[in-house]
Amino acid sequence: MQTAAQLVPLWALALAGTSSLVEPLHADIMLANAVSFPLDPLAYPTHVAVKDIDGNGVVDLVITCRDAEGRMAIVRGIGGGVFGPVEVIPLEMQTDWCDVVDGDGDGILDIFAAVRSGWGRVAFLKGHGDGTFDPPVTTTAGRSGAGLVARDFSGDGRIDVAMANYTSGSVGWWHGTGDGGLIERGHELVTPWSVSIPYPFHVASGDVDGDGDVDLACSATGSTRLVIHRNAGSGNFGAGEAWDVPPVGEERPAIANLAIADIDADGDLDILANGLLLMSPSVTVVWKNDGLGGFAARETRPANIEGYAWTVQVGDLDGDGDSDVLAGSALPGRLTIAEVDAQKGGAYVAVTTKFAGTFLRDMTVADIDQDGDSDVVAVDIATARVMIFRNETGGVAGDGDEGGSTTKPRFGSAQAAVGWLAAWEGSQEFLAGDPPAVCGSGTGLCEEVHETPGCVRTLCCEAVCAFNPLCCEVSWDQPCVDAEEELCDNFNCPSAGSCTEFHPSLACDDEACCLFLCDFDPFCCSSIWDAVCAREATMYCGASACDIGSVPGAIQLPEACYAHLDDGCNPAGGRIDPMCPAVYESTLTSDVPRDTDWFNLSALQQGSVRVKFDTELPLMVEVVRGVCSGPLQVTRLTEVPPCGSAEIDVAIEPDLWLVLGVGNKDRVIRGEFPCDLTDPNDPPPGPDDPPFVPGYFGLNYRVGFSVGGPAGDLNGDGVVSGLDLTVLLGAWGASGNADLNGDGVVGGIDLTILLSNWGSVGG
C-alpha cells in the first residue's frame, strides 16, 4: 500500500522544505519564492478557488480553465502545504470563474462556475463531500460569462448567483431555489451610455452602503469605470452607479479585477482595482467609501508594478489586522506585495515585487500549510501553472527572478491592452508579435489559409472567430477556412427553430428574417439563437428603411456623424443645452467609437418636460443622473423602434442628462449603422478594399422638448383622467409611453403612479 508521501509529486514535496531566502527588505511581510507546478494536461487556467472540498480538514484547489476540451482541475491538499496530482473534471465547457459554496443546503460544498462561450451559462456541480462532483447542470445566462459570485443576496438562507456577461455588456443575477437550481431575476446593462464597449469582466460583493444586504461591484474594462449595483432588497439589484477611474498624467488606467476591503480601517468597505498603464509603470486604483456607498474619493497608488497590471487581491499577510494589497501582472508576470498601514489612510508603507511567471491571471489568499498565516496561491494562464507563495515571518523574501517574458505587444491604449489580455488564449511564441489582427482591411482572405489571425470580410471574420476564437488570436488555418464555408454562406439560413423563440442552436427557420438578423447581429448565426435574437427578430424582421424628413423650425445640430462632438461624459465630451420649446434634428451611428448625443436637461428652466422622439433607426433613450466623475446612473431606459415615435415625461433635477444612442434594452448596437459621410481624416478605402456598406435603416432622429404634463397624462390633454387609464390598460404587459416608471413593461407600478396623479393638471 502506498503512503501519502508516495502519492505526492516532487513539485509538491518542495513546499514542505525550507525555502532559500535572501536578506529581507522589510521586517513585516515575507513571501517565499514561488514553487510552481504544471496543470498538464489542462491549459489556460483562469481562476483558483481554495476550499476543503473532500472534508479532510486540508484546503484543496479548484481551478477554472479555458481548456480546449472544456475541463476544470482539482488539486487536493494533503497537509503542510503539500498537494497531490492534478485531477480533471470533464465539463465540455470552458470556464472563467467559480465559487465553491454549499449551493443546495446539504452541508457539502458544490461549485458554481461561469461558462465562457457565446452561449453564456452558469454551471452547477453538486459535490459529494469526497472531492467528486456530479456532471454540470446549466442555467442560461447572457453572452460570454466572466466573473461570478455566489452568495445569499436575498437573505433567505439560499445561495444566489450574480455574473458578468462579457460580450452582452451586462450583469445578471439569479435567485437560488435551495437545491442548486437558479431562477433568473434580472440583468442590467453596464454603462450603456458609453461610446466604448464596456466589457464587464469581474464582479465582487460586499455591503458597501452599510444597509445590511450584499451589493455588487463590477469592473467595466472597456469604459474604465467601477460600477456599483446596490441591492434593493431581497436580492434584486438596480441600475449600476458608475465611478470613473482617476487619470495618471495624460493616461487613464484600464481595470479588469476588483477587491473589496476596509483598506483604511474606518468601518466601511473600499474597492481596489488593478490600474494598467502603457506610458508609465502600472498602479493600483483605490476608491474610498464615504460610509454610505459613495466613492467620489479615489486615488491611484504607485506600486512599482512591472508589466501590465492585471489582478488585485487583499489579505492580512503580516498579521497586524490591516488588509495588505497584492497586485499581479502580465508580460512579465510579477507579484507585487504592498504592506498597508490602515492608520495612515491605508497607505502603502513597503512595496516589494517577486517573479510570477508570464501572466499572473488570478490569485487567492489562504492558509494553505496550516501554520496560521496567509499564503498566496496563483495561476499563470500563459504557462498553465499553479504558483504557491508561502508566507514566512521575519521579512520579505528576495525577488527570485527566473526570467519570464518581458516582450510586450504594441497597443494603442490601455483599454486595448486589457481587452486583449482578457481574451487570452495565445501560445507563448505569439507574445513577441503584434496584438491579434482585427477583422477587416489589411488582413488575409477569408477563404484562404494564412499565418496571421483574422480575415478581410468583417462580418464573416467575426462570425468565424465567435465560433473559433483561435482564428482571430493565432492564425487563419484550415479549420478557419472550413468554418468560413459553413458560416459565411448566408450564415446557415434557414435552419431549425423559430426566429421569435429561444433555441440553443444557430440561425432560424424564416430565411428572410434569418439572413437579415444574422447580418444585423452575427452572434445569432455563430453561437445560438438566444433570447436577444428572438426579441430582435420580433422587433426588426420585415422592417424597411424610412425617411422621417425634417420639420419647419427644427434646429439642425452641427455634428457630422464622424465628429463625436456631443458625447457628454465620454472622452470626446461636449453636450447640448436644449431649449423649451424646441425641436432638434441630428444623426447617430454605431461605429466604434459609437456615437451618442448628450442633452443637458438641467439647462431647461422647467419643473418637468415632455420629450418626443421620431427615429429612422433603433433609438436607445436614457435618462442619466450624475456627474462625469461619478456616480452616473441610468434612471430610465426607453427603446424606440426604427421608423417609430415615442414620448416620455421627465421631472427635471440637477445633474440630469438625456442620452441618445443606437440600441435596445438588451443590446447596445455597434457597427450596424456606419457613418455615411466622408471623414477627411479617414478617407474612403482603396479600390481593392471592400466597398462601403450602408446601414439597415436611416441615421436620423428628431427630439422635441415641451412643457411636461403630470405623470400619467398619456393622451397629452394636460389632465390625468379616465382616458389615460384606458390607454394604460390597453398597453398592459407591453412597453411604450404608458411605462411610467421606465422598467420596460406596463404594470401595477405604472397604474399606481397614474392613480396617484388622478385629476392633476399640467402647467
PDB file of C-alpha atoms in Angstrom, residues 497-752:
ATOM      1  CA  GLY A 497     -36.062  26.722 -34.729  1.00  0.00           C
ATOM      2  CA  SER A 498     -38.485  29.619 -34.702  1.00  0.00           C
ATOM      3  CA  CYS A 499     -36.977  33.050 -35.295  1.00  0.00           C
ATOM      4  CA  THR A 500     -39.089  34.506 -32.481  1.00  0.00           C
ATOM      5  CA  GLU A 501     -38.217  31.896 -29.845  1.00  0.00           C
ATOM      6  CA  PHE A 502     -35.035  30.961 -27.989  1.00  0.00           C
ATOM      7  CA  HIS A 503     -33.313  27.751 -29.119  1.00  0.00           C
ATOM      8  CA  PRO A 504     -29.781  26.521 -28.348  1.00  0.00           C
ATOM      9  CA  SER A 505     -28.728  26.276 -31.986  1.00  0.00           C
ATOM     10  CA  LEU A 506     -27.732  28.874 -34.537  1.00  0.00           C
ATOM     11  CA  ALA A 507     -29.965  30.519 -37.153  1.00  0.00           C
ATOM     12  CA  CYS A 508     -33.743  30.100 -37.510  1.00  0.00           C
ATOM     13  CA  ASP A 509     -36.445  28.856 -39.862  1.00  0.00           C
ATOM     14  CA  ASP A 510     -37.589  32.068 -41.584  1.00  0.00           C
ATOM     15  CA  GLU A 511     -34.964  32.577 -44.283  1.00  0.00           C
ATOM     16  CA  ALA A 512     -35.508  36.293 -44.847  1.00  0.00           C
ATOM     17  CA  CYS A 513     -35.561  37.082 -41.131  1.00  0.00           C
ATOM     18  CA  CYS A 514     -32.591  34.799 -40.510  1.00  0.00           C
ATOM     19  CA  LEU A 515     -30.497  36.375 -43.260  1.00  0.00           C
ATOM     20  CA  PHE A 516     -31.273  39.862 -42.019  1.00  0.00           C
ATOM     21  CA  LEU A 517     -30.724  39.263 -38.324  1.00  0.00           C
ATOM     22  CA  CYS A 518     -27.562  37.212 -38.761  1.00  0.00           C
ATOM     23  CA  ASP A 519     -26.116  40.192 -40.577  1.00  0.00           C
ATOM     24  CA  PHE A 520     -27.545  42.642 -38.064  1.00  0.00           C
ATOM     25  CA  ASP A 521     -26.459  40.578 -35.022  1.00  0.00           C
ATOM     26  CA  PRO A 522     -23.872  37.970 -36.177  1.00  0.00           C
ATOM     27  CA  PHE A 523     -23.953  36.247 -32.783  1.00  0.00           C
ATOM     28  CA  CYS A 524     -27.287  34.719 -33.785  1.00  0.00           C
ATOM     29  CA  CYS A 525     -25.638  32.637 -36.513  1.00  0.00           C
ATOM     30  CA  SER A 526     -22.284  31.973 -34.869  1.00  0.00           C
ATOM     31  CA  SER A 527     -23.389  30.748 -31.451  1.00  0.00           C
ATOM     32  CA  ILE A 528     -27.052  30.212 -30.535  1.00  0.00           C
ATOM     33  CA  TRP A 529     -30.383  31.869 -31.207  1.00  0.00           C
ATOM     34  CA  ASP A 530     -30.712  33.354 -27.748  1.00  0.00           C
ATOM     35  CA  ALA A 531     -33.486  35.435 -26.201  1.00  0.00           C
ATOM     36  CA  VAL A 532     -31.936  38.628 -27.592  1.00  0.00           C
ATOM     37  CA  CYS A 533     -32.012  37.214 -31.141  1.00  0.00           C
ATOM     38  CA  ALA A 534     -35.640  36.167 -30.659  1.00  0.00           C
ATOM     39  CA  ARG A 535     -36.731  39.591 -29.427  1.00  0.00           C
ATOM     40  CA  GLU A 536     -34.791  41.424 -32.127  1.00  0.00           C
ATOM     41  CA  ALA A 537     -36.432  39.199 -34.738  1.00  0.00           C
ATOM     42  CA  THR A 538     -39.806  40.319 -33.395  1.00  0.00           C
ATOM     43  CA  MET A 539     -38.810  43.995 -33.457  1.00  0.00           C
ATOM     44  CA  TYR A 540     -36.763  44.289 -36.647  1.00  0.00           C
ATOM     45  CA  CYS A 541     -37.501  41.497 -39.117  1.00  0.00           C
ATOM     46  CA  GLY A 542     -39.623  42.748 -42.002  1.00  0.00           C
ATOM     47  CA  ALA A 543     -38.968  46.402 -41.198  1.00  0.00           C
ATOM     48  CA  SER A 544     -37.885  48.669 -44.013  1.00  0.00           C
ATOM     49  CA  ALA A 545     -35.990  51.926 -44.110  1.00  0.00           C
ATOM     50  CA  CYS A 546     -37.895  55.178 -43.804  1.00  0.00           C
ATOM     51  CA  ASP A 547     -37.244  58.893 -44.019  1.00  0.00           C
ATOM     52  CA  ILE A 548     -38.565  61.000 -41.144  1.00  0.00           C
ATOM     53  CA  GLY A 549     -37.785  64.144 -43.117  1.00  0.00           C
ATOM     54  CA  SER A 550     -37.434  67.499 -41.427  1.00  0.00           C
ATOM     55  CA  VAL A 551     -39.942  69.761 -39.690  1.00  0.00           C
ATOM     56  CA  PRO A 552     -40.047  73.558 -40.106  1.00  0.00           C
ATOM     57  CA  GLY A 553     -38.141  75.394 -37.409  1.00  0.00           C
ATOM     58  CA  ALA A 554     -36.155  72.370 -36.245  1.00  0.00           C
ATOM     59  CA  ILE A 555     -32.650  73.119 -35.030  1.00  0.00           C
ATOM     60  CA  GLN A 556     -30.084  71.142 -37.003  1.00  0.00           C
ATOM     61  CA  LEU A 557     -27.309  70.051 -34.656  1.00  0.00           C
ATOM     62  CA  PRO A 558     -23.961  70.834 -36.347  1.00  0.00           C
ATOM     63  CA  GLU A 559     -22.367  67.429 -35.813  1.00  0.00           C
ATOM     64  CA  ALA A 560     -21.132  65.367 -38.740  1.00  0.00           C
ATOM     65  CA  CYS A 561     -21.578  61.680 -37.970  1.00  0.00           C
ATOM     66  CA  TYR A 562     -17.825  61.106 -37.717  1.00  0.00           C
ATOM     67  CA  ALA A 563     -17.140  64.127 -35.457  1.00  0.00           C
ATOM     68  CA  HIS A 564     -18.328  62.987 -31.974  1.00  0.00           C
ATOM     69  CA  LEU A 565     -18.926  66.494 -30.662  1.00  0.00           C
ATOM     70  CA  ASP A 566     -21.711  65.788 -28.158  1.00  0.00           C
ATOM     71  CA  ASP A 567     -20.574  62.641 -26.314  1.00  0.00           C
ATOM     72  CA  GLY A 568     -21.045  64.081 -22.835  1.00  0.00           C
ATOM     73  CA  CYS A 569     -19.194  62.185 -20.110  1.00  0.00           C
ATOM     74  CA  ASN A 570     -17.376  60.059 -22.659  1.00  0.00           C
ATOM     75  CA  PRO A 571     -13.804  61.011 -23.640  1.00  0.00           C
ATOM     76  CA  ALA A 572     -14.812  63.267 -26.552  1.00  0.00           C
ATOM     77  CA  GLY A 573     -17.023  65.322 -24.228  1.00  0.00           C
ATOM     78  CA  GLY A 574     -19.392  68.021 -25.426  1.00  0.00           C
ATOM     79  CA  ARG A 575     -23.073  68.489 -24.685  1.00  0.00           C
ATOM     80  CA  ILE A 576     -26.245  70.106 -25.962  1.00  0.00           C
ATOM     81  CA  ASP A 577     -28.126  72.625 -23.794  1.00  0.00           C
ATOM     82  CA  PRO A 578     -31.680  72.284 -25.109  1.00  0.00           C
ATOM     83  CA  MET A 579     -34.356  74.966 -25.040  1.00  0.00           C
ATOM     84  CA  CYS A 580     -38.015  74.520 -24.303  1.00  0.00           C
ATOM     85  CA  PRO A 581     -39.952  74.507 -26.541  1.00  0.00           C
ATOM     86  CA  ALA A 582     -37.581  73.485 -29.303  1.00  0.00           C
ATOM     87  CA  VAL A 583     -37.089  70.623 -31.755  1.00  0.00           C
ATOM     88  CA  TYR A 584     -33.655  69.228 -32.664  1.00  0.00           C
ATOM     89  CA  GLU A 585     -32.625  67.030 -35.583  1.00  0.00           C
ATOM     90  CA  SER A 586     -29.383  65.096 -35.923  1.00  0.00           C
ATOM     91  CA  THR A 587     -27.853  61.707 -36.700  1.00  0.00           C
ATOM     92  CA  LEU A 588     -26.481  58.758 -34.759  1.00  0.00           C
ATOM     93  CA  THR A 589     -24.104  55.995 -35.810  1.00  0.00           C
ATOM     94  CA  SER A 590     -22.984  52.763 -34.174  1.00  0.00           C
ATOM     95  CA  ASP A 591     -19.399  52.553 -35.405  1.00  0.00           C
ATOM     96  CA  VAL A 592     -16.655  52.101 -32.824  1.00  0.00           C
ATOM     97  CA  PRO A 593     -16.376  54.524 -31.156  1.00  0.00           C
ATOM     98  CA  ARG A 594     -20.124  54.635 -31.038  1.00  0.00           C
ATOM     99  CA  ASP A 595     -21.855  57.994 -31.365  1.00  0.00           C
ATOM    100  CA  THR A 596     -24.009  59.302 -28.516  1.00  0.00           C
ATOM    101  CA  ASP A 597     -25.722  62.658 -28.078  1.00  0.00           C
ATOM    102  CA  TRP A 598     -25.994  64.115 -24.559  1.00  0.00           C
ATOM    103  CA  PHE A 599     -28.664  66.725 -23.790  1.00  0.00           C
ATOM    104  CA  ASN A 600     -28.184  68.611 -20.516  1.00  0.00           C
ATOM    105  CA  LEU A 601     -31.721  68.510 -19.109  1.00  0.00           C
ATOM    106  CA  SER A 602     -30.703  70.657 -16.144  1.00  0.00           C
ATOM    107  CA  ALA A 603     -30.407  73.574 -18.572  1.00  0.00           C
ATOM    108  CA  LEU A 604     -34.175  73.530 -19.093  1.00  0.00           C
ATOM    109  CA  GLN A 605     -35.980  76.072 -16.933  1.00  0.00           C
ATOM    110  CA  GLN A 606     -38.939  73.794 -16.237  1.00  0.00           C
ATOM    111  CA  GLY A 607     -40.117  71.556 -13.420  1.00  0.00           C
ATOM    112  CA  SER A 608     -40.805  68.821 -15.942  1.00  0.00           C
ATOM    113  CA  VAL A 609     -40.633  68.407 -19.688  1.00  0.00           C
ATOM    114  CA  ARG A 610     -42.287  66.211 -22.250  1.00  0.00           C
ATOM    115  CA  VAL A 611     -39.829  64.809 -24.761  1.00  0.00           C
ATOM    116  CA  LYS A 612     -40.987  63.422 -28.104  1.00  0.00           C
ATOM    117  CA  PHE A 613     -38.856  61.247 -30.375  1.00  0.00           C
ATOM    118  CA  ASP A 614     -39.033  60.273 -34.037  1.00  0.00           C
ATOM    119  CA  THR A 615     -36.357  57.998 -35.412  1.00  0.00           C
ATOM    120  CA  GLU A 616     -35.208  56.138 -38.505  1.00  0.00           C
ATOM    121  CA  LEU A 617     -33.015  53.718 -36.510  1.00  0.00           C
ATOM    122  CA  PRO A 618     -33.303  51.715 -33.257  1.00  0.00           C
ATOM    123  CA  LEU A 619     -33.068  54.533 -30.716  1.00  0.00           C
ATOM    124  CA  MET A 620     -31.887  53.941 -27.158  1.00  0.00           C
ATOM    125  CA  VAL A 621     -33.131  56.748 -24.891  1.00  0.00           C
ATOM    126  CA  GLU A 622     -31.530  57.012 -21.468  1.00  0.00           C
ATOM    127  CA  VAL A 623     -32.235  59.422 -18.641  1.00  0.00           C
ATOM    128  CA  VAL A 624     -28.957  59.585 -16.727  1.00  0.00           C
ATOM    129  CA  ARG A 625     -28.370  61.227 -13.355  1.00  0.00           C
ATOM    130  CA  GLY A 626     -24.984  62.350 -12.049  1.00  0.00           C
ATOM    131  CA  VAL A 627     -21.630  63.920 -12.796  1.00  0.00           C
ATOM    132  CA  CYS A 628     -18.944  62.602 -15.081  1.00  0.00           C
ATOM    133  CA  SER A 629     -16.523  61.505 -12.338  1.00  0.00           C
ATOM    134  CA  GLY A 630     -19.356  59.571 -10.701  1.00  0.00           C
ATOM    135  CA  PRO A 631     -21.812  58.467  -9.817  1.00  0.00           C
ATOM    136  CA  LEU A 632     -23.546  58.233 -13.188  1.00  0.00           C
ATOM    137  CA  GLN A 633     -26.711  56.158 -13.149  1.00  0.00           C
ATOM    138  CA  VAL A 634     -29.370  55.352 -15.739  1.00  0.00           C
ATOM    139  CA  THR A 635     -32.706  56.126 -14.104  1.00  0.00           C
ATOM    140  CA  ARG A 636     -34.827  55.291 -17.134  1.00  0.00           C
ATOM    141  CA  LEU A 637     -34.191  53.462 -20.403  1.00  0.00           C
ATOM    142  CA  THR A 638     -36.653  53.572 -23.286  1.00  0.00           C
ATOM    143  CA  GLU A 639     -36.281  51.911 -26.684  1.00  0.00           C
ATOM    144  CA  VAL A 640     -37.872  53.382 -29.806  1.00  0.00           C
ATOM    145  CA  PRO A 641     -38.040  51.041 -32.828  1.00  0.00           C
ATOM    146  CA  PRO A 642     -36.878  52.162 -36.269  1.00  0.00           C
ATOM    147  CA  CYS A 643     -39.454  54.329 -38.015  1.00  0.00           C
ATOM    148  CA  GLY A 644     -41.146  54.740 -34.638  1.00  0.00           C
ATOM    149  CA  SER A 645     -42.158  57.541 -32.286  1.00  0.00           C
ATOM    150  CA  ALA A 646     -42.386  57.853 -28.512  1.00  0.00           C
ATOM    151  CA  GLU A 647     -42.973  60.373 -25.748  1.00  0.00           C
ATOM    152  CA  ILE A 648     -41.708  60.485 -22.169  1.00  0.00           C
ATOM    153  CA  ASP A 649     -42.226  62.922 -19.301  1.00  0.00           C
ATOM    154  CA  VAL A 650     -39.135  63.772 -17.263  1.00  0.00           C
ATOM    155  CA  ALA A 651     -39.028  65.602 -13.924  1.00  0.00           C
ATOM    156  CA  ILE A 652     -36.055  67.964 -14.042  1.00  0.00           C
ATOM    157  CA  GLU A 653     -33.446  67.817 -11.286  1.00  0.00           C
ATOM    158  CA  PRO A 654     -29.794  68.882 -11.028  1.00  0.00           C
ATOM    159  CA  ASP A 655     -27.192  66.918 -12.988  1.00  0.00           C
ATOM    160  CA  LEU A 656     -29.694  65.228 -15.272  1.00  0.00           C
ATOM    161  CA  TRP A 657     -28.938  64.109 -18.830  1.00  0.00           C
ATOM    162  CA  LEU A 658     -30.888  62.774 -21.776  1.00  0.00           C
ATOM    163  CA  VAL A 659     -28.564  60.428 -23.677  1.00  0.00           C
ATOM    164  CA  LEU A 660     -29.431  59.142 -27.150  1.00  0.00           C
ATOM    165  CA  GLY A 661     -27.663  56.217 -28.797  1.00  0.00           C
ATOM    166  CA  VAL A 662     -28.282  53.201 -31.003  1.00  0.00           C
ATOM    167  CA  GLY A 663     -29.579  50.049 -29.312  1.00  0.00           C
ATOM    168  CA  ASN A 664     -32.366  48.462 -27.331  1.00  0.00           C
ATOM    169  CA  LYS A 665     -32.926  47.272 -23.771  1.00  0.00           C
ATOM    170  CA  ASP A 666     -30.950  44.079 -24.366  1.00  0.00           C
ATOM    171  CA  ARG A 667     -28.069  45.260 -26.521  1.00  0.00           C
ATOM    172  CA  VAL A 668     -26.051  48.340 -27.301  1.00  0.00           C
ATOM    173  CA  ILE A 669     -25.859  48.110 -31.098  1.00  0.00           C
ATOM    174  CA  ARG A 670     -22.409  48.565 -32.624  1.00  0.00           C
ATOM    175  CA  GLY A 671     -21.236  48.515 -36.215  1.00  0.00           C
ATOM    176  CA  GLU A 672     -24.556  48.078 -38.000  1.00  0.00           C
ATOM    177  CA  PHE A 673     -25.079  51.817 -38.602  1.00  0.00           C
ATOM    178  CA  PRO A 674     -21.879  53.247 -40.129  1.00  0.00           C
ATOM    179  CA  CYS A 675     -21.380  56.926 -40.823  1.00  0.00           C
ATOM    180  CA  ASP A 676     -22.400  57.792 -44.403  1.00  0.00           C
ATOM    181  CA  LEU A 677     -20.183  60.883 -44.733  1.00  0.00           C
ATOM    182  CA  THR A 678     -16.524  61.045 -45.708  1.00  0.00           C
ATOM    183  CA  ASP A 679     -14.208  61.822 -42.831  1.00  0.00           C
ATOM    184  CA  PRO A 680     -11.256  63.815 -44.215  1.00  0.00           C
ATOM    185  CA  ASN A 681      -9.030  62.231 -41.566  1.00  0.00           C
ATOM    186  CA  ASP A 682     -10.146  58.727 -42.548  1.00  0.00           C
ATOM    187  CA  PRO A 683     -10.608  58.710 -46.334  1.00  0.00           C
ATOM    188  CA  PRO A 684     -12.542  56.009 -48.196  1.00  0.00           C
ATOM    189  CA  PRO A 685     -10.865  52.633 -48.696  1.00  0.00           C
ATOM    190  CA  GLY A 686      -8.760  51.882 -51.728  1.00  0.00           C
ATOM    191  CA  PRO A 687     -10.179  50.280 -54.881  1.00  0.00           C
ATOM    192  CA  ASP A 688      -9.154  46.783 -53.752  1.00  0.00           C
ATOM    193  CA  ASP A 689     -10.730  47.077 -50.302  1.00  0.00           C
ATOM    194  CA  PRO A 690     -14.307  46.047 -49.511  1.00  0.00           C
ATOM    195  CA  PRO A 691     -16.810  48.741 -50.517  1.00  0.00           C
ATOM    196  CA  PHE A 692     -18.746  50.792 -48.000  1.00  0.00           C
ATOM    197  CA  VAL A 693     -21.924  49.046 -46.865  1.00  0.00           C
ATOM    198  CA  PRO A 694     -24.668  51.366 -45.594  1.00  0.00           C
ATOM    199  CA  GLY A 695     -26.712  50.602 -42.509  1.00  0.00           C
ATOM    200  CA  TYR A 696     -30.050  48.822 -42.496  1.00  0.00           C
ATOM    201  CA  PHE A 697     -32.181  51.852 -41.683  1.00  0.00           C
ATOM    202  CA  GLY A 698     -31.577  55.582 -41.718  1.00  0.00           C
ATOM    203  CA  LEU A 699     -29.321  57.517 -39.337  1.00  0.00           C
ATOM    204  CA  ASN A 700     -31.607  60.428 -38.482  1.00  0.00           C
ATOM    205  CA  TYR A 701     -33.605  61.213 -35.372  1.00  0.00           C
ATOM    206  CA  ARG A 702     -35.684  64.096 -34.091  1.00  0.00           C
ATOM    207  CA  VAL A 703     -36.242  65.103 -30.481  1.00  0.00           C
ATOM    208  CA  GLY A 704     -38.565  67.823 -29.257  1.00  0.00           C
ATOM    209  CA  PHE A 705     -38.935  69.421 -25.822  1.00  0.00           C
ATOM    210  CA  SER A 706     -42.154  70.959 -24.471  1.00  0.00           C
ATOM    211  CA  VAL A 707     -43.682  71.748 -21.089  1.00  0.00           C
ATOM    212  CA  GLY A 708     -44.284  68.459 -19.348  1.00  0.00           C
ATOM    213  CA  GLY A 709     -47.633  67.188 -18.256  1.00  0.00           C
ATOM    214  CA  PRO A 710     -48.304  65.388 -14.994  1.00  0.00           C
ATOM    215  CA  ALA A 711     -47.151  61.771 -14.751  1.00  0.00           C
ATOM    216  CA  GLY A 712     -49.983  59.697 -16.160  1.00  0.00           C
ATOM    217  CA  ASP A 713     -51.217  62.171 -18.785  1.00  0.00           C
ATOM    218  CA  LEU A 714     -50.830  59.633 -21.573  1.00  0.00           C
ATOM    219  CA  ASN A 715     -53.030  61.256 -24.194  1.00  0.00           C
ATOM    220  CA  GLY A 716     -51.433  64.678 -23.804  1.00  0.00           C
ATOM    221  CA  ASP A 717     -54.583  66.632 -22.949  1.00  0.00           C
ATOM    222  CA  GLY A 718     -52.990  68.114 -19.830  1.00  0.00           C
ATOM    223  CA  VAL A 719     -55.020  66.222 -17.230  1.00  0.00           C
ATOM    224  CA  VAL A 720     -54.864  62.690 -15.780  1.00  0.00           C
ATOM    225  CA  SER A 721     -58.288  61.119 -16.278  1.00  0.00           C
ATOM    226  CA  GLY A 722     -60.180  58.057 -17.392  1.00  0.00           C
ATOM    227  CA  LEU A 723     -58.931  58.488 -20.952  1.00  0.00           C
ATOM    228  CA  ASP A 724     -55.361  57.969 -19.719  1.00  0.00           C
ATOM    229  CA  LEU A 725     -56.439  54.951 -17.661  1.00  0.00           C
ATOM    230  CA  THR A 726     -57.886  53.420 -20.824  1.00  0.00           C
ATOM    231  CA  VAL A 727     -54.575  53.972 -22.642  1.00  0.00           C
ATOM    232  CA  LEU A 728     -52.624  52.362 -19.792  1.00  0.00           C
ATOM    233  CA  LEU A 729     -54.859  49.323 -19.503  1.00  0.00           C
ATOM    234  CA  GLY A 730     -54.723  48.867 -23.280  1.00  0.00           C
ATOM    235  CA  ALA A 731     -50.926  48.725 -23.091  1.00  0.00           C
ATOM    236  CA  TRP A 732     -50.831  46.394 -20.071  1.00  0.00           C
ATOM    237  CA  GLY A 733     -47.909  43.974 -20.237  1.00  0.00           C
ATOM    238  CA  ALA A 734     -46.246  45.792 -23.135  1.00  0.00           C
ATOM    239  CA  SER A 735     -43.812  48.693 -23.250  1.00  0.00           C
ATOM    240  CA  GLY A 736     -44.159  52.220 -24.528  1.00  0.00           C
ATOM    241  CA  ASN A 737     -45.339  55.588 -23.291  1.00  0.00           C
ATOM    242  CA  ALA A 738     -47.579  54.026 -20.635  1.00  0.00           C
ATOM    243  CA  ASP A 739     -44.482  52.570 -18.970  1.00  0.00           C
ATOM    244  CA  LEU A 740     -44.360  55.431 -16.460  1.00  0.00           C
ATOM    245  CA  ASN A 741     -41.536  54.115 -14.277  1.00  0.00           C
ATOM    246  CA  GLY A 742     -39.353  53.014 -17.208  1.00  0.00           C
ATOM    247  CA  ASP A 743     -38.917  49.391 -16.129  1.00  0.00           C
ATOM    248  CA  GLY A 744     -39.753  48.074 -19.604  1.00  0.00           C
ATOM    249  CA  VAL A 745     -43.302  46.843 -19.002  1.00  0.00           C
ATOM    250  CA  VAL A 746     -46.662  48.441 -18.219  1.00  0.00           C
ATOM    251  CA  GLY A 747     -47.857  47.030 -14.918  1.00  0.00           C
ATOM    252  CA  GLY A 748     -49.037  47.669 -11.395  1.00  0.00           C
ATOM    253  CA  ILE A 749     -46.402  50.287 -10.561  1.00  0.00           C
ATOM    254  CA  ASP A 750     -47.453  52.380 -13.565  1.00  0.00           C
ATOM    255  CA  LEU A 751     -51.104  52.066 -12.571  1.00  0.00           C
ATOM    256  CA  THR A 752     -50.243  53.282  -9.068  1.00  0.00           C
TER     257      THR A 752
END
